[in-house]
Coordinates of C-alpha atoms and ligand atoms in Angstrom, one line a residue:
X1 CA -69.6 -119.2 52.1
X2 CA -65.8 -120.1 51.1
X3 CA -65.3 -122.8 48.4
X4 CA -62.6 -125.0 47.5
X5 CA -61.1 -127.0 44.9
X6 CA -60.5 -130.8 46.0
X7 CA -58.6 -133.6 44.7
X8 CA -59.0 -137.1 46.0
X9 CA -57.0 -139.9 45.7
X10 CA -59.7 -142.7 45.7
X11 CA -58.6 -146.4 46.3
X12 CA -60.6 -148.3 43.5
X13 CA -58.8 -151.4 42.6
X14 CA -57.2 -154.3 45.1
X15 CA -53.5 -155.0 44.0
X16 CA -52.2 -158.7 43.4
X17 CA -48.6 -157.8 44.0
X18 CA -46.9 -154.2 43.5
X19 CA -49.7 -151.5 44.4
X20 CA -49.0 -148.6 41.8
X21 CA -51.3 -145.6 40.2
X22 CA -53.5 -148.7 38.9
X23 CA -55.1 -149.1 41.9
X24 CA -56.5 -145.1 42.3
X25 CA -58.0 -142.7 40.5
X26 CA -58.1 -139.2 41.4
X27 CA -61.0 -137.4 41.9
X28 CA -61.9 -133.7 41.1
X29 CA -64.8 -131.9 43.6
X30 CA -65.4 -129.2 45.9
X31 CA -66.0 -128.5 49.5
X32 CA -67.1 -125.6 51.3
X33 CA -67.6 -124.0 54.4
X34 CA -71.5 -124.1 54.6
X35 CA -71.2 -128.0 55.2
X36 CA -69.6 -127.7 58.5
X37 CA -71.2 -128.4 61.5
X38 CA -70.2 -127.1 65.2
X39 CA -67.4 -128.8 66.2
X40 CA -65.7 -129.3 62.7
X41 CA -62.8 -127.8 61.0
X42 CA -61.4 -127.5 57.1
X43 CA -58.1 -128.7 56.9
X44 CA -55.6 -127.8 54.0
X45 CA -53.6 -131.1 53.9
X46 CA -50.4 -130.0 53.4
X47 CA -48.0 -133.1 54.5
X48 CA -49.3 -136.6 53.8
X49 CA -48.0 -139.9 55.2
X50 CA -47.5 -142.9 53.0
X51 CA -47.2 -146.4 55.2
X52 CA -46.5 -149.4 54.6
X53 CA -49.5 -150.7 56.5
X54 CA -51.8 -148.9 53.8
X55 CA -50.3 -152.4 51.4
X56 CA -51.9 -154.7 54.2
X57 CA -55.1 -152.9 54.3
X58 CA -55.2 -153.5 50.7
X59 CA -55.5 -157.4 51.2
X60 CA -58.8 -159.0 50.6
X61 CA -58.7 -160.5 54.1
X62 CA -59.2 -159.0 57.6
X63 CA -56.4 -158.0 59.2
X64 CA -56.3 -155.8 62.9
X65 CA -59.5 -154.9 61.0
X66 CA -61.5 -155.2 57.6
X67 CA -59.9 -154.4 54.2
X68 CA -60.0 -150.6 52.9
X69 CA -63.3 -150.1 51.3
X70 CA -62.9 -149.6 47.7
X71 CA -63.7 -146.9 46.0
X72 CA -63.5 -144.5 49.1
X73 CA -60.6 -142.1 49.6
X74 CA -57.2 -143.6 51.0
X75 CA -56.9 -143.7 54.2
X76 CA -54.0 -142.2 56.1
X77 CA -52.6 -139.3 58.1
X78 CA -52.0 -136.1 57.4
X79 CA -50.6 -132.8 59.0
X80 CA -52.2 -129.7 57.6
X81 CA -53.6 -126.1 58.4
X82 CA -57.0 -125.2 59.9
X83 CA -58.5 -122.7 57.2
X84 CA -61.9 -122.5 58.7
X85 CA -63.9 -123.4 61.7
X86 CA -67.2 -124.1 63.4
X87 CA -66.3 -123.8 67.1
X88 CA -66.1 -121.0 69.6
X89 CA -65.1 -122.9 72.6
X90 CA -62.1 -125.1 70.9
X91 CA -58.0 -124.2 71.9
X92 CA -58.1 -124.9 67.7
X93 CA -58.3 -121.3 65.6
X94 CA -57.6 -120.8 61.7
X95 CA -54.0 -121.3 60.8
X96 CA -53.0 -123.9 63.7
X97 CA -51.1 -126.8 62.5
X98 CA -53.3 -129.9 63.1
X99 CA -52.4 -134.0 62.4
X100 CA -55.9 -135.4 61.0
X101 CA -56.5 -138.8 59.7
X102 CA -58.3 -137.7 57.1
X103 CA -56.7 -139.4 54.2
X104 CA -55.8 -138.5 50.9
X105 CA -57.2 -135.5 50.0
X106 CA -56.1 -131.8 49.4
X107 CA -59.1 -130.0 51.9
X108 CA -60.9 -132.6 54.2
X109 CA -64.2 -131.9 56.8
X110 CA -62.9 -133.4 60.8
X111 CA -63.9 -133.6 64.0
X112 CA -62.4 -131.2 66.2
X113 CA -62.1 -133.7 69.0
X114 CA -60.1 -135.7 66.5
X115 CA -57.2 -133.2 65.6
X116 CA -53.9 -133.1 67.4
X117 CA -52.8 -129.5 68.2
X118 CA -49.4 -129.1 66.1
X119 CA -46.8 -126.4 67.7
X120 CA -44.2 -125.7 64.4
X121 CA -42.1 -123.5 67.4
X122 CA -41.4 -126.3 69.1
X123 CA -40.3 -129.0 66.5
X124 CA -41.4 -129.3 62.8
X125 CA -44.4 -130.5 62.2
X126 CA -43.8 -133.0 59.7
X127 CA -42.3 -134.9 62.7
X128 CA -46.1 -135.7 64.0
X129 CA -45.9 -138.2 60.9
X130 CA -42.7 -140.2 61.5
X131 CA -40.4 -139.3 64.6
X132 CA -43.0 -138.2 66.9
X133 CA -46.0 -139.8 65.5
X134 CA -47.5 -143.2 65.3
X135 CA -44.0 -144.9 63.6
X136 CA -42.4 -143.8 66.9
X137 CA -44.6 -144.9 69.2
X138 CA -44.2 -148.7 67.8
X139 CA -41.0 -148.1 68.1
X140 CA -40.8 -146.6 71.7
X141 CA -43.6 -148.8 72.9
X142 CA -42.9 -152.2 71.2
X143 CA -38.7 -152.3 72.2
X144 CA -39.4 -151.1 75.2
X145 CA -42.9 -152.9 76.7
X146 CA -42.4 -155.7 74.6
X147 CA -38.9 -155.9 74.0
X148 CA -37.4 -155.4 77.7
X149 CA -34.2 -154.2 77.2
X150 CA -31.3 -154.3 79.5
X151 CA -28.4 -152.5 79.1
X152 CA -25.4 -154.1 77.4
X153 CA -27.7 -156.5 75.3
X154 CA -27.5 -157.0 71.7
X155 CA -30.4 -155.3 69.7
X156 CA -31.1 -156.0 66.3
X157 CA -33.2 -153.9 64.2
X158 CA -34.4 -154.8 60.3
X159 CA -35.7 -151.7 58.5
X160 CA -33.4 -149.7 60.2
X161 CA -33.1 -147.4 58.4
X162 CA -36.7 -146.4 58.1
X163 CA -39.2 -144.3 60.2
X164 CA -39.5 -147.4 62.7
X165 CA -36.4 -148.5 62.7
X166 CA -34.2 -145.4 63.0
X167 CA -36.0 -144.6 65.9
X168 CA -36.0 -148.2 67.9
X169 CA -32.2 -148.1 67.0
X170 CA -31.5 -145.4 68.6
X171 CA -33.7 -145.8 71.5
X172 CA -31.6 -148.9 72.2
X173 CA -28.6 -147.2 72.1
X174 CA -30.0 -144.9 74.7
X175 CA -30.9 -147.7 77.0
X176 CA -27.0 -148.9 76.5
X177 CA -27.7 -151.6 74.5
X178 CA -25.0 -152.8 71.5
X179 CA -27.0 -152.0 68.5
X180 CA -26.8 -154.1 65.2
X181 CA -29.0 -152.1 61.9
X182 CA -29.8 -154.1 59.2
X183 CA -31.0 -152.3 55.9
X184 CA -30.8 -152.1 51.9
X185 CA -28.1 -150.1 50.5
X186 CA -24.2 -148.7 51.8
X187 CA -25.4 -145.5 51.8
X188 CA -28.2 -146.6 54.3
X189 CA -26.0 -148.6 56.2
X190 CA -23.5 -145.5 56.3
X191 CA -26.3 -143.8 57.5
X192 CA -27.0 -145.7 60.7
X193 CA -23.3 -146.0 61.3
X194 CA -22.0 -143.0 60.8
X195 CA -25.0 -140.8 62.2
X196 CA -27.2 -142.8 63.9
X197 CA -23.2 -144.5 65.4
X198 CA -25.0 -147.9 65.5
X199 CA -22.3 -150.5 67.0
X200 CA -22.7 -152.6 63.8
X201 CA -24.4 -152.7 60.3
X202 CA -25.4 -155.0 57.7
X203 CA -26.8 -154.5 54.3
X204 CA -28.6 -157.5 53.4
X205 CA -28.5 -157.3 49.8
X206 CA -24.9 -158.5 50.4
X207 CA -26.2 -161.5 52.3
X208 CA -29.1 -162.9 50.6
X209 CA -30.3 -165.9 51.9
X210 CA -30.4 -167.1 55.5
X211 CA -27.3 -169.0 56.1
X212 CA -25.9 -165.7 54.9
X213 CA -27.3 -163.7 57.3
X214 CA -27.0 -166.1 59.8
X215 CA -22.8 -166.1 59.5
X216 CA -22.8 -162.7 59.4
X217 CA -25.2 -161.9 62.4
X218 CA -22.7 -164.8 64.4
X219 CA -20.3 -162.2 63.4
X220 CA -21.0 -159.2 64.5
X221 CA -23.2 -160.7 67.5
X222 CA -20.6 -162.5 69.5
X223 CA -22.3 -162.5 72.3
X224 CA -25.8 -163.6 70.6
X225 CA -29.1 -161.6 70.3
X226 CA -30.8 -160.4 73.1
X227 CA -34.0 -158.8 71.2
X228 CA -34.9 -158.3 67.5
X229 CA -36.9 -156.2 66.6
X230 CA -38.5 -157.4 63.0
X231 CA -40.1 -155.1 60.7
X232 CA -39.2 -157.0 57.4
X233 CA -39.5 -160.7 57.8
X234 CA -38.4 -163.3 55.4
X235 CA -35.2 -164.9 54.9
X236 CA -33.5 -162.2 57.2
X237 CA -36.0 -163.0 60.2
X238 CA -35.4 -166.9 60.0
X239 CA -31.8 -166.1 60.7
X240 CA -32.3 -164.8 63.5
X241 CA -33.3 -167.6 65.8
X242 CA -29.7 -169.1 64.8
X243 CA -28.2 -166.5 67.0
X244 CA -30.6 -166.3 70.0
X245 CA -29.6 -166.2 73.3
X246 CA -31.7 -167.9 76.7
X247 CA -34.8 -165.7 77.0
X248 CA -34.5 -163.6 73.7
X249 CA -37.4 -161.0 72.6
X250 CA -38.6 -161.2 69.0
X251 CA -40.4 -157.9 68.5
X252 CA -43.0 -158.5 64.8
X253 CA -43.5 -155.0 64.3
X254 CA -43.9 -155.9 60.6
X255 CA -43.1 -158.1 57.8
X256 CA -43.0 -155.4 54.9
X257 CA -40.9 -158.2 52.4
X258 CA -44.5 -160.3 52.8
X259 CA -47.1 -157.5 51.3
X260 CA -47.1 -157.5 48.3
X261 CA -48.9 -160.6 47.4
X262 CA -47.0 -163.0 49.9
X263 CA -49.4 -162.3 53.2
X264 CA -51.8 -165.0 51.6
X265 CA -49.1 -167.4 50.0
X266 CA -46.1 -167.1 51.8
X267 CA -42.9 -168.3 51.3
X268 CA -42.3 -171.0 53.6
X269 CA -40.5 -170.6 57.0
X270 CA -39.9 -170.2 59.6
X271 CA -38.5 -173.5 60.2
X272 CA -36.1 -172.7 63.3
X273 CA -38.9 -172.7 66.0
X274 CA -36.9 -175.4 67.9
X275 CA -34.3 -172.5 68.7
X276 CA -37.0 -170.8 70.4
X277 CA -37.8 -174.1 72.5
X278 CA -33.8 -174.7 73.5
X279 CA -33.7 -170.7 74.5
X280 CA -37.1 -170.4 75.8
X281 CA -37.6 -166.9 74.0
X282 CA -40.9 -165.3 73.2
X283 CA -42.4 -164.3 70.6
X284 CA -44.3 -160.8 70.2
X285 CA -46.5 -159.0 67.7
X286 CA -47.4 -155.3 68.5
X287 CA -49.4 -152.8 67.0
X288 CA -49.2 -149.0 66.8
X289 CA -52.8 -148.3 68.0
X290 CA -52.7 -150.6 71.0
X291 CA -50.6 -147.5 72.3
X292 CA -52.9 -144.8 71.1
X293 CA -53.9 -143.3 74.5
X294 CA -50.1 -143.5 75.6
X295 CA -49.2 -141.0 72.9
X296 CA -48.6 -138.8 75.7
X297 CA -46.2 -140.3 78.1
X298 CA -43.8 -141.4 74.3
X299 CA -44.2 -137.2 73.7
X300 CA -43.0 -136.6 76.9
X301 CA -39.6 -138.3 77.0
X302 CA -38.9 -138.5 73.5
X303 CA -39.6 -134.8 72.2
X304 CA -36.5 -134.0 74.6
X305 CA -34.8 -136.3 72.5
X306 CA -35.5 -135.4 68.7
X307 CA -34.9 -131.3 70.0
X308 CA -31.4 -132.3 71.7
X309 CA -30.2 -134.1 68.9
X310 CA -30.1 -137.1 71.2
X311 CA -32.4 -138.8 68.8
X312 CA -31.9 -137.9 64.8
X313 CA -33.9 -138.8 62.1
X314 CA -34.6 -138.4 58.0
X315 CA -37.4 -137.6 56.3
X316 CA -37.4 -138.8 52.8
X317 CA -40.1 -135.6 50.8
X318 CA -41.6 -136.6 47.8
X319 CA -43.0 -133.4 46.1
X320 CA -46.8 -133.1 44.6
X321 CA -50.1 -134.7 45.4
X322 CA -50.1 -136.6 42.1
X323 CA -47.3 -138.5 43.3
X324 CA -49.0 -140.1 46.2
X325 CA -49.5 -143.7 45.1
X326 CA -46.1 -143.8 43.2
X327 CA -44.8 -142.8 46.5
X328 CA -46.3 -146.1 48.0
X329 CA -45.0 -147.9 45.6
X330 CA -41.7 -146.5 46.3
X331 CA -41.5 -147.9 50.2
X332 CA -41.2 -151.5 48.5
X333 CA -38.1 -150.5 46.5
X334 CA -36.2 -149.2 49.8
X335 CA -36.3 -145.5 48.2
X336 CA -36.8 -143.9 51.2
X337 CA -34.6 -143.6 54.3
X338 CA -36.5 -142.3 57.4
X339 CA -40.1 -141.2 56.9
X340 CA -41.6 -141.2 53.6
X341 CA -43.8 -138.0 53.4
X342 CA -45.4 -136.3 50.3
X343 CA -45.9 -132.4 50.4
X344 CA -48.6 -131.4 48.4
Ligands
NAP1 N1 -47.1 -152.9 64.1 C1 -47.3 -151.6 63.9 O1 -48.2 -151.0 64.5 C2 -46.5 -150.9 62.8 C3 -46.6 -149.5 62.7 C4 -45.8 -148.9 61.7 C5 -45.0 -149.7 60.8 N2 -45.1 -151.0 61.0 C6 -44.3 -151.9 60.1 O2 -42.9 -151.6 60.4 C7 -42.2 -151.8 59.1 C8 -41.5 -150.5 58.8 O3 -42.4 -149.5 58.5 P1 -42.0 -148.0 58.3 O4 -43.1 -147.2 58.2 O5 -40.8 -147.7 59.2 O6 -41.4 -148.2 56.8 P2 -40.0 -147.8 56.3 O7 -39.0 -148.8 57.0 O8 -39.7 -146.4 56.4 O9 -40.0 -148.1 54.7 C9 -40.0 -149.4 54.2 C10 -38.6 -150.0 54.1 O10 -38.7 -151.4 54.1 C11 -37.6 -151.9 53.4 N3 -38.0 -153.0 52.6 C12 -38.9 -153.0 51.6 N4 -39.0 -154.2 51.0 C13 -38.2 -155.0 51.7 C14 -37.8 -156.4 51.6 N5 -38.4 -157.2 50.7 N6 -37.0 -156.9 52.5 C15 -36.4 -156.1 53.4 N7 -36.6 -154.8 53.6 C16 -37.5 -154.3 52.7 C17 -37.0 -150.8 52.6 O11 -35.7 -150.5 53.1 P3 -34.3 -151.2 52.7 O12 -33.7 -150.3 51.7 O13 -33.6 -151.4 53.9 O14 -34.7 -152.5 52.0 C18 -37.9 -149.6 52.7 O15 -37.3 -148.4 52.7 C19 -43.2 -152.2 58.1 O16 -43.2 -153.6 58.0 C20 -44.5 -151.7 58.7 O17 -45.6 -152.5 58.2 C21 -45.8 -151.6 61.9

């Protein structure tokens, strides 16, 4: 028998506004390999993903499902190494790179059947968090089941410079639409212009309130918006239906400038609905695990992509397992550009 030294980041307190190191408490124990049973694996957590989602969860109400529990560990994916295993007929063998969803925690007990076989040849595997894992496929899936595009229409992606909206902006661009990122910061916004060669940017700290947004997205959208794809919500999202065209798309991916402490009280808006009656557009929310069983088919075309260079991407690495909450914290202060990840 093999023993290790675990840490656990256990979620203990339900945040009001900000979450921060308040809300956890880490948690000292050990695991070994005498508690696995056939068919499980010990996984050294090595790259853990920090979402935005994990703030919702944290709400006292139901959302696609109940709260988090408290005082269990945080919930969330992670790719790490096998180090031992209880199977003779699995594909999996010590030292394969596996994504788990086993939370944070620096060893963790799976399922086999649950692990996702990790090839670090092929791309690296940090990407099975953000550009080829379950940020992408909301992206791939929601612009392009939901969101319809054509080629020469006008996209518009908020968060775009984040581990959704990188990638739905330059999927867009791939299906030949003109491509509008809004985002935080010039550096971002140089970002998605200069690399990601976006048709147009806007930071919208520049513009801050919605007849502000709205003259500028009139600007740079002279020809109106054909889709949106929302992942912030707020003042930037009401201006918006201003500049819809007959039979535009609103993709609600997210509403990230609502969680902390405004899902329950929010401010009030949107009060441009009537737009959406003269234009006859629709109105879509979609969600990541909707798509879980097409993970598949969004590997197939779009691994091509990320290994050409066709589709590019950032990962923002925050060292230490320590850091993990503050690194939550951090998505709500724009400090990341692509995926957030923290590396043990
Ligand atoms: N529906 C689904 O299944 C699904 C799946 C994954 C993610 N999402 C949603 O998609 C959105 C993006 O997620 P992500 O993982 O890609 O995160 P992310 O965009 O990589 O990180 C969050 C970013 O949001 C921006 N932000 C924070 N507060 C804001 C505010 N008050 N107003 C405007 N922008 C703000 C910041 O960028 P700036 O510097 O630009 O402000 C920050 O960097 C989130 O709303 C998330 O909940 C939904």
């Amino acid at each position: 028998m093999t023993e290790f030294k675990n840490k656990q980041w256990i979620y203990t307190k339900r945040p009001e506004k900000l979450v921060d190191d308040s809300h956890y408490t880490l948690n000292e124990s050990t695991i070994n390999t005498a508690q696995l049973r056939p068919g499980q694996a010990i996984i050294h957590s090595e790259f853990f993903s920090v979402d935005p989602y994990m703030r919702i969860q944290q709400s006292s109400k139901d959302t696609w499902e109940e709260p988090h529990p408290l005082n269990t560990i945080q919930g969330g994916a992670v790719v790490g190494k096998i180090i031992a295993i209880n199977d003779i007929q699995s594909d999996l063998n010590e030292g394969d790179w596996v994504l788990s969803y086993t939370g944070w925690q620096e060893y963790a007990i799976a399922d086999i059947s649950s692990l996702r076989k990790l090839d670090p040849r092929e791309v690296p595997v940090t990407t099975a968090l953000g550009v080829l894992g379950m940020p992408a496929r909301i992206a791939y899936f929601g612009l392009i089941e939901a969101g319809k595009p054509k080629q020469g229409e006008t996209v518009v992606v908020s968060g775009a410079s984040g581990a959704v909206g990188q990638v739905v902006a330059q999927i867009a661009k791939i299906k030949g639409c003109k491509v509008v990122g809004i985002a935080g910061s010039d550096e971002k916004t140089k970002y998605l212009r200069e690399t990601l060669n976006l048709d147009a940017v806007i930071n919208y700290k520049k513009h801050s309130s919605a007849l502000a947004m709205k003259n500028v997205l009139s600007r740079v959208c002279p020809e109106g918006i054909d889709i949106y794809y929302d992942n912030v919500g707020g003042y930037i999202t009401d201006a918006i239906f201003e500049v819809i065209n007959l039979r535009a798309r609103i993709i609600i991916c997210g509403q990230i400038s609502q969680y902390s402490g405004g899902l329950d009280d929010p401010e009030l808006g949107p009060r441009f609905l009537h737009k959406m009656l003269y234009k006859r557009a629709t109105i879509q929310g979609v969600l990541a695990r909707d798509y879980n069983d097409r993970m598949d088919e969004m590997l197939k075309e779009m691994t091509p992509w990320v290994k050409d260079e066709s589709l590019k991407y950032k990962e923002t690495i925050v060292h230490g397992f320590e850091n993990l909450p503050k690194a939550l914290n951090m998505l709500f202060f724009g400090k990341n550009t692509g995926k957030l990840i923290v590396k043990r």
